[in-house]
mmCIF file of C-alpha atoms in Angstrom:
data_model
loop_
_atom_site.group_PDB
_atom_site.id
_atom_site.type_symbol
_atom_site.label_atom_id
_atom_site.label_comp_id
_atom_site.label_asym_id
_atom_site.label_seq_id
_atom_site.Cartn_x
_atom_site.Cartn_y
_atom_site.Cartn_z
ATOM 1 C CA MET A 1 -42.171 34.953 -49.283
ATOM 2 C CA ILE A 2 -43.110 30.660 -49.627
ATOM 3 C CA LYS A 3 -39.791 29.947 -50.810
ATOM 4 C CA ARG A 4 -37.385 32.013 -48.599
ATOM 5 C CA SER A 5 -39.115 30.122 -45.427
ATOM 6 C CA ILE A 6 -38.219 26.879 -47.064
ATOM 7 C CA LEU A 7 -34.869 27.657 -47.232
ATOM 8 C CA VAL A 8 -34.429 28.780 -43.795
ATOM 9 C CA ALA A 9 -36.268 25.436 -42.538
ATOM 10 C CA ALA A 10 -33.850 23.735 -44.512
ATOM 11 C CA SER A 11 -30.911 25.357 -43.332
ATOM 12 C CA CYS A 12 -31.846 24.772 -39.596
ATOM 13 C CA LEU A 13 -32.163 21.324 -40.319
ATOM 14 C CA VAL A 14 -28.863 20.775 -42.135
ATOM 15 C CA PHE A 15 -27.368 22.810 -39.222
ATOM 16 C CA GLY A 16 -29.639 20.276 -36.520
ATOM 17 C CA LEU A 17 -27.723 17.686 -38.709
ATOM 18 C CA CYS A 18 -24.890 19.009 -38.467
ATOM 19 C CA VAL A 19 -24.699 19.094 -34.334
ATOM 20 C CA ASN A 20 -25.875 16.171 -33.801
ATOM 21 C CA SER A 21 -23.335 14.334 -35.779
ATOM 22 C CA CYS A 22 -20.932 16.322 -34.661
ATOM 23 C CA ARG A 23 -21.772 15.472 -30.889
ATOM 24 C CA THR A 24 -21.487 11.860 -31.799
ATOM 25 C CA GLY A 25 -18.365 11.979 -32.685
ATOM 26 C CA VAL A 26 -16.932 13.209 -29.130
ATOM 27 C CA GLU A 27 -17.337 10.654 -26.158
ATOM 28 C CA PRO A 28 -17.350 11.666 -22.559
ATOM 29 C CA SER A 29 -13.990 11.058 -20.627
ATOM 30 C CA PRO A 30 -14.539 7.898 -18.435
ATOM 31 C CA SER A 31 -14.808 9.055 -14.611
ATOM 32 C CA PRO A 32 -11.565 7.584 -12.527
ATOM 33 C CA GLY A 33 -11.987 4.885 -10.282
ATOM 34 C CA ILE A 34 -9.509 4.003 -7.281
ATOM 35 C CA VAL A 35 -7.128 1.898 -6.203
ATOM 36 C CA ARG A 36 -6.455 1.624 -2.666
ATOM 37 C CA VAL A 37 -2.946 -0.867 -1.512
ATOM 38 C CA THR A 38 -2.855 -2.516 1.643
ATOM 39 C CA LEU A 39 0.412 -3.962 3.870
ATOM 40 C CA LYS A 40 -0.267 -6.264 6.725
ATOM 41 C CA SER A 41 2.239 -8.405 8.480
ATOM 42 C CA ILE A 42 2.112 -12.158 8.316
ATOM 43 C CA GLU A 43 0.500 -13.486 11.353
ATOM 44 C CA THR A 44 2.525 -16.430 12.119
ATOM 45 C CA ASP A 45 5.869 -14.361 11.760
ATOM 46 C CA THR A 46 6.564 -12.946 15.233
ATOM 47 C CA THR A 47 9.654 -13.904 16.235
ATOM 48 C CA ILE A 48 13.501 -13.258 15.723
ATOM 49 C CA ILE A 49 17.056 -14.202 17.238
ATOM 50 C CA ILE A 50 19.304 -11.242 18.111
ATOM 51 C CA GLN A 51 22.007 -12.257 19.883
ATOM 52 C CA ASN A 52 21.233 -15.952 21.038
ATOM 53 C CA ASP A 53 17.616 -14.369 22.200
ATOM 54 C CA THR A 54 14.362 -15.147 20.878
ATOM 55 C CA SER A 55 11.855 -11.902 21.078
ATOM 56 C CA ARG A 56 8.817 -11.779 21.891
ATOM 57 C CA PHE A 57 6.730 -8.826 20.526
ATOM 58 C CA SER A 58 5.701 -6.113 22.883
ATOM 59 C CA ARG A 59 3.494 -3.104 23.047
ATOM 60 C CA TRP A 60 6.388 -0.739 22.222
ATOM 61 C CA ASP A 61 7.955 -2.832 19.340
ATOM 62 C CA GLU A 62 8.806 -0.761 16.504
ATOM 63 C CA PHE A 63 9.886 -1.479 12.814
ATOM 64 C CA TYR A 64 9.090 1.463 10.275
ATOM 65 C CA LEU A 65 8.939 0.995 7.069
ATOM 66 C CA TYR A 66 9.093 4.111 4.431
ATOM 67 C CA ILE A 67 6.977 4.077 1.633
ATOM 68 C CA SER A 68 7.023 6.141 -1.789
ATOM 69 C CA GLN A 69 7.267 6.369 -5.177
ATOM 70 C CA GLY A 70 3.820 4.438 -5.664
ATOM 71 C CA LYS A 71 3.337 3.714 -9.842
ATOM 72 C CA ILE A 72 0.839 1.326 -11.406
ATOM 73 C CA TYR A 73 1.747 0.171 -14.809
ATOM 74 C CA ARG A 74 0.085 -0.746 -17.970
ATOM 75 C CA GLY A 75 2.601 -1.877 -19.995
ATOM 76 C CA HIS A 76 5.107 0.691 -20.137
ATOM 77 C CA ASN A 77 2.783 3.528 -18.859
ATOM 78 C CA HIS A 78 1.817 4.290 -15.400
ATOM 79 C CA ALA A 79 -0.501 6.574 -13.346
ATOM 80 C CA LEU A 80 1.300 7.669 -10.321
ATOM 81 C CA LEU A 81 -0.013 6.533 -6.656
ATOM 82 C CA TYR A 82 -0.085 8.528 -3.506
ATOM 83 C CA ALA A 83 -0.726 8.387 -0.054
ATOM 84 C CA GLU A 84 -4.400 9.390 0.243
ATOM 85 C CA PRO A 85 -6.797 10.372 -2.821
ATOM 86 C CA SER A 86 -6.632 14.352 -2.322
ATOM 87 C CA ILE A 87 -5.241 17.321 -3.438
ATOM 88 C CA ALA A 88 -2.156 17.485 -1.479
ATOM 89 C CA ARG A 89 -0.904 14.440 -3.168
ATOM 90 C CA VAL A 90 1.117 13.093 -0.114
ATOM 91 C CA PRO A 91 3.968 11.203 -1.811
ATOM 92 C CA GLY A 92 4.311 8.251 0.690
ATOM 93 C CA ASP A 93 3.652 7.027 4.158
ATOM 94 C CA THR A 94 5.388 5.252 6.993
ATOM 95 C CA VAL A 95 4.096 2.669 9.404
ATOM 96 C CA ASN A 96 5.008 0.334 12.190
ATOM 97 C CA ILE A 97 4.530 -3.218 10.553
ATOM 98 C CA ILE A 98 5.036 -5.026 13.509
ATOM 99 C CA ARG A 99 2.266 -2.469 15.445
ATOM 100 C CA ARG A 100 -0.559 -4.844 16.763
ATOM 101 C CA GLU A 101 -4.178 -4.695 17.507
ATOM 102 C CA TRP A 102 -6.660 -6.100 19.923
ATOM 103 C CA LEU A 103 -9.133 -8.326 18.092
ATOM 104 C CA SER A 104 -11.660 -6.065 18.109
ATOM 105 C CA GLY A 105 -9.545 -3.344 16.163
ATOM 106 C CA VAL A 106 -8.003 -1.146 18.499
ATOM 107 C CA PRO A 107 -4.595 -0.421 18.025
ATOM 108 C CA ILE A 108 -2.533 -1.419 21.294
ATOM 109 C CA LYS A 109 -1.250 1.148 23.098
ATOM 110 C CA PRO A 110 2.087 1.622 25.134
ATOM 111 C CA THR A 111 -0.432 2.018 28.413
ATOM 112 C CA ASP A 112 -1.979 -1.083 27.979
ATOM 113 C CA PHE A 113 -0.808 -3.758 30.367
ATOM 114 C CA THR A 114 -3.272 -6.536 29.438
ATOM 115 C CA GLU A 115 -0.837 -9.586 28.881
ATOM 116 C CA ILE A 116 -0.526 -9.366 24.311
ATOM 117 C CA ASN A 117 -0.527 -13.284 22.928
ATOM 118 C CA THR A 118 -1.565 -14.338 19.408
ATOM 119 C CA ARG A 119 -5.489 -15.117 20.737
ATOM 120 C CA ASN A 120 -5.753 -11.883 21.549
ATOM 121 C CA SER A 121 -4.137 -9.610 19.332
ATOM 122 C CA ARG A 122 -3.007 -9.226 15.797
ATOM 123 C CA TYR A 123 -0.967 -7.020 13.459
ATOM 124 C CA ILE A 124 -2.749 -4.117 12.238
ATOM 125 C CA LYS A 125 -3.639 -3.906 8.333
ATOM 126 C CA TYR A 126 -1.837 -0.338 6.983
ATOM 127 C CA VAL A 127 -3.536 1.689 3.607
ATOM 128 C CA ILE A 128 -0.593 2.720 2.112
ATOM 129 C CA LEU A 129 -1.195 3.947 -1.150
ATOM 130 C CA GLU A 130 -4.910 5.315 -2.509
ATOM 131 C CA SER A 131 -5.241 7.449 -5.492
ATOM 132 C CA TYR A 132 -7.806 8.301 -8.210
ATOM 133 C CA VAL A 133 -6.291 6.433 -11.421
ATOM 134 C CA PRO A 134 -7.931 6.343 -15.113
ATOM 135 C CA PRO A 135 -10.228 3.435 -15.043
ATOM 136 C CA GLY A 136 -8.577 -0.008 -17.603
ATOM 137 C CA GLU A 137 -7.027 -3.163 -17.332
ATOM 138 C CA TYR A 138 -2.985 -2.687 -15.545
ATOM 139 C CA ASP A 139 -0.190 -5.396 -15.136
ATOM 140 C CA SER A 140 1.539 -4.167 -12.632
ATOM 141 C CA LEU A 141 2.344 -2.568 -9.160
ATOM 142 C CA ALA A 142 5.261 -0.624 -7.765
ATOM 143 C CA PHE A 143 6.889 1.558 -4.998
ATOM 144 C CA ALA A 144 9.870 2.135 -3.226
ATOM 145 C CA LEU A 145 10.261 0.500 -0.036
ATOM 146 C CA THR A 146 13.002 0.909 2.718
ATOM 147 C CA ALA A 147 13.445 0.843 6.526
ATOM 148 C CA ASN A 148 16.539 1.990 8.685
ATOM 149 C CA GLU A 149 16.049 0.067 12.219
ATOM 150 C CA ILE A 150 14.247 -2.327 14.844
ATOM 151 C CA LEU A 151 12.959 -1.957 17.991
ATOM 152 C CA ILE A 152 12.687 -4.994 20.265
ATOM 153 C CA PHE A 153 11.927 -4.682 24.159
ATOM 154 C CA LEU A 154 11.056 -8.473 24.838
ATOM 155 C CA PRO A 155 13.296 -10.448 26.281
ATOM 156 C CA LYS A 156 15.353 -6.860 26.492
ATOM 157 C CA VAL A 157 15.883 -4.212 24.467
ATOM 158 C CA TYR A 158 17.488 -4.242 21.353
ATOM 159 C CA MET A 159 17.958 -1.402 18.760
ATOM 160 C CA ASN A 160 19.046 -2.346 15.501
ATOM 161 C CA PRO A 161 20.396 -0.986 11.779
ATOM 162 C CA VAL A 162 18.135 -1.722 9.351
ATOM 163 C CA GLN A 163 19.399 -1.193 5.297
ATOM 164 C CA LEU A 164 18.717 -3.154 2.203
ATOM 165 C CA PRO A 165 21.115 -5.276 0.856
ATOM 166 C CA PRO A 166 24.015 -3.728 -1.483
ATOM 167 C CA GLY A 167 22.922 -2.782 -4.797
ATOM 168 C CA THR A 168 19.367 -3.440 -4.226
ATOM 169 C CA HIS A 169 17.242 -0.863 -5.590
ATOM 170 C CA PRO A 170 14.858 0.815 -3.004
ATOM 171 C CA GLN A 171 11.851 0.106 -6.100
ATOM 172 C CA MET A 172 9.885 -2.741 -5.927
ATOM 173 C CA GLN A 173 7.581 -3.880 -8.776
ATOM 174 C CA PHE A 174 4.589 -7.248 -8.299
ATOM 175 C CA PRO A 175 3.218 -8.172 -10.854
ATOM 176 C CA ALA A 176 -0.680 -8.738 -10.687
ATOM 177 C CA LYS A 177 -4.016 -8.119 -12.729
ATOM 178 C CA ILE A 178 -5.648 -5.720 -11.488
ATOM 179 C CA THR A 179 -8.733 -4.024 -13.421
ATOM 180 C CA VAL A 180 -9.813 -0.531 -12.470
ATOM 181 C CA ASN A 181 -13.618 0.579 -12.727
ATOM 182 C CA GLU A 182 -15.486 3.881 -13.163
ATOM 183 C CA GLY A 183 -16.161 5.273 -9.748
ATOM 184 C CA ARG A 184 -15.483 1.777 -7.836
ATOM 185 C CA VAL A 185 -12.433 1.158 -5.837
ATOM 186 C CA THR A 186 -9.560 -1.699 -6.242
ATOM 187 C CA GLN A 187 -7.991 -3.192 -3.510
ATOM 188 C CA VAL A 188 -4.537 -4.750 -3.316
ATOM 189 C CA ASP A 189 -3.827 -6.153 -0.832
ATOM 190 C CA LEU A 190 0.056 -7.351 0.131
ATOM 191 C CA GLU A 191 1.391 -9.181 2.922
ATOM 192 C CA ILE A 192 5.015 -9.288 4.209
ATOM 193 C CA PHE A 193 7.035 -11.580 6.566
ATOM 194 C CA PRO A 194 8.413 -8.460 8.348
ATOM 195 C CA PHE A 195 10.516 -10.967 10.962
ATOM 196 C CA SER A 196 11.581 -13.315 8.086
ATOM 197 C CA SER A 197 12.775 -10.539 5.424
ATOM 198 C CA LEU A 198 15.989 -9.799 8.274
ATOM 199 C CA TYR A 199 19.148 -11.165 7.799
ATOM 200 C CA ARG A 200 21.963 -10.508 10.348
ATOM 201 C CA TYR A 201 24.453 -8.787 8.581
ATOM 202 C CA ARG A 202 27.998 -7.634 11.028
ATOM 203 C CA ASP A 203 26.162 -5.199 13.742
ATOM 204 C CA SER A 204 22.757 -4.366 11.373
ATOM 205 C CA TYR A 205 20.351 -6.505 9.654
ATOM 206 C CA LEU A 206 19.670 -6.651 5.844
ATOM 207 C CA PHE A 207 16.004 -6.120 4.873
ATOM 208 C CA GLY A 208 15.135 -9.316 2.183
ATOM 209 C CA ARG A 209 11.757 -7.570 1.649
ATOM 210 C CA LYS A 210 9.192 -11.175 1.617
ATOM 211 C CA ILE A 211 6.315 -9.120 0.414
ATOM 212 C CA ARG A 212 3.737 -11.485 -1.721
ATOM 213 C CA VAL A 213 0.357 -10.151 -3.459
ATOM 214 C CA ALA A 214 -2.316 -11.778 -1.222
ATOM 215 C CA SER A 215 -5.515 -10.733 -3.248
ATOM 216 C CA VAL A 216 -6.891 -8.114 -6.133
ATOM 217 C CA GLU A 217 -10.131 -7.517 -5.144
ATOM 218 C CA ASN A 218 -13.137 -5.128 -7.257
ATOM 219 C CA LEU A 219 -15.109 -3.549 -4.137
#
């Protein structure tokens, strides 16, 4: 009886060691982080010449950009980026890149009749992509960026078609060192020259997409 008890205790000990050994061999999966990509127009790029008229920004101006197919790369591998970190997986966003806001952060409305200038207003900063991705080091960011027209109201109304230069792929890639940590937000701020990106071509404009990475910040 004593021998049987000893055997049972020994068996339990061996079983326990095996279980503990197995547990140490399986590490828990890391929690994802969030990559947030913003886009904002350069504050000094405010005018364009259309048919010998120099534009002046107004509360009605429109230059919509279409963002889609977001990706973040680690070598040849990539994770998809969507417009928002939800299960809906919205593939992209549309932003009026020349819309302005008051310095208080309140967007300027068509019904606001206060004079708009560079001293009391600024371009709106948009979040264009925001998604959960596995933590780690990434080396570039990519997304498709297109436009189809620009609408200017001052000194008079101009509506001009906008297209990418012939042979230009909609997808753009931005080399950048992007570190994503578990449970944290990594923000990539991009800046665009909205008017300097446009080149006259017959009755339309070619969209040269002059964009730069302004900063990468771990929040």
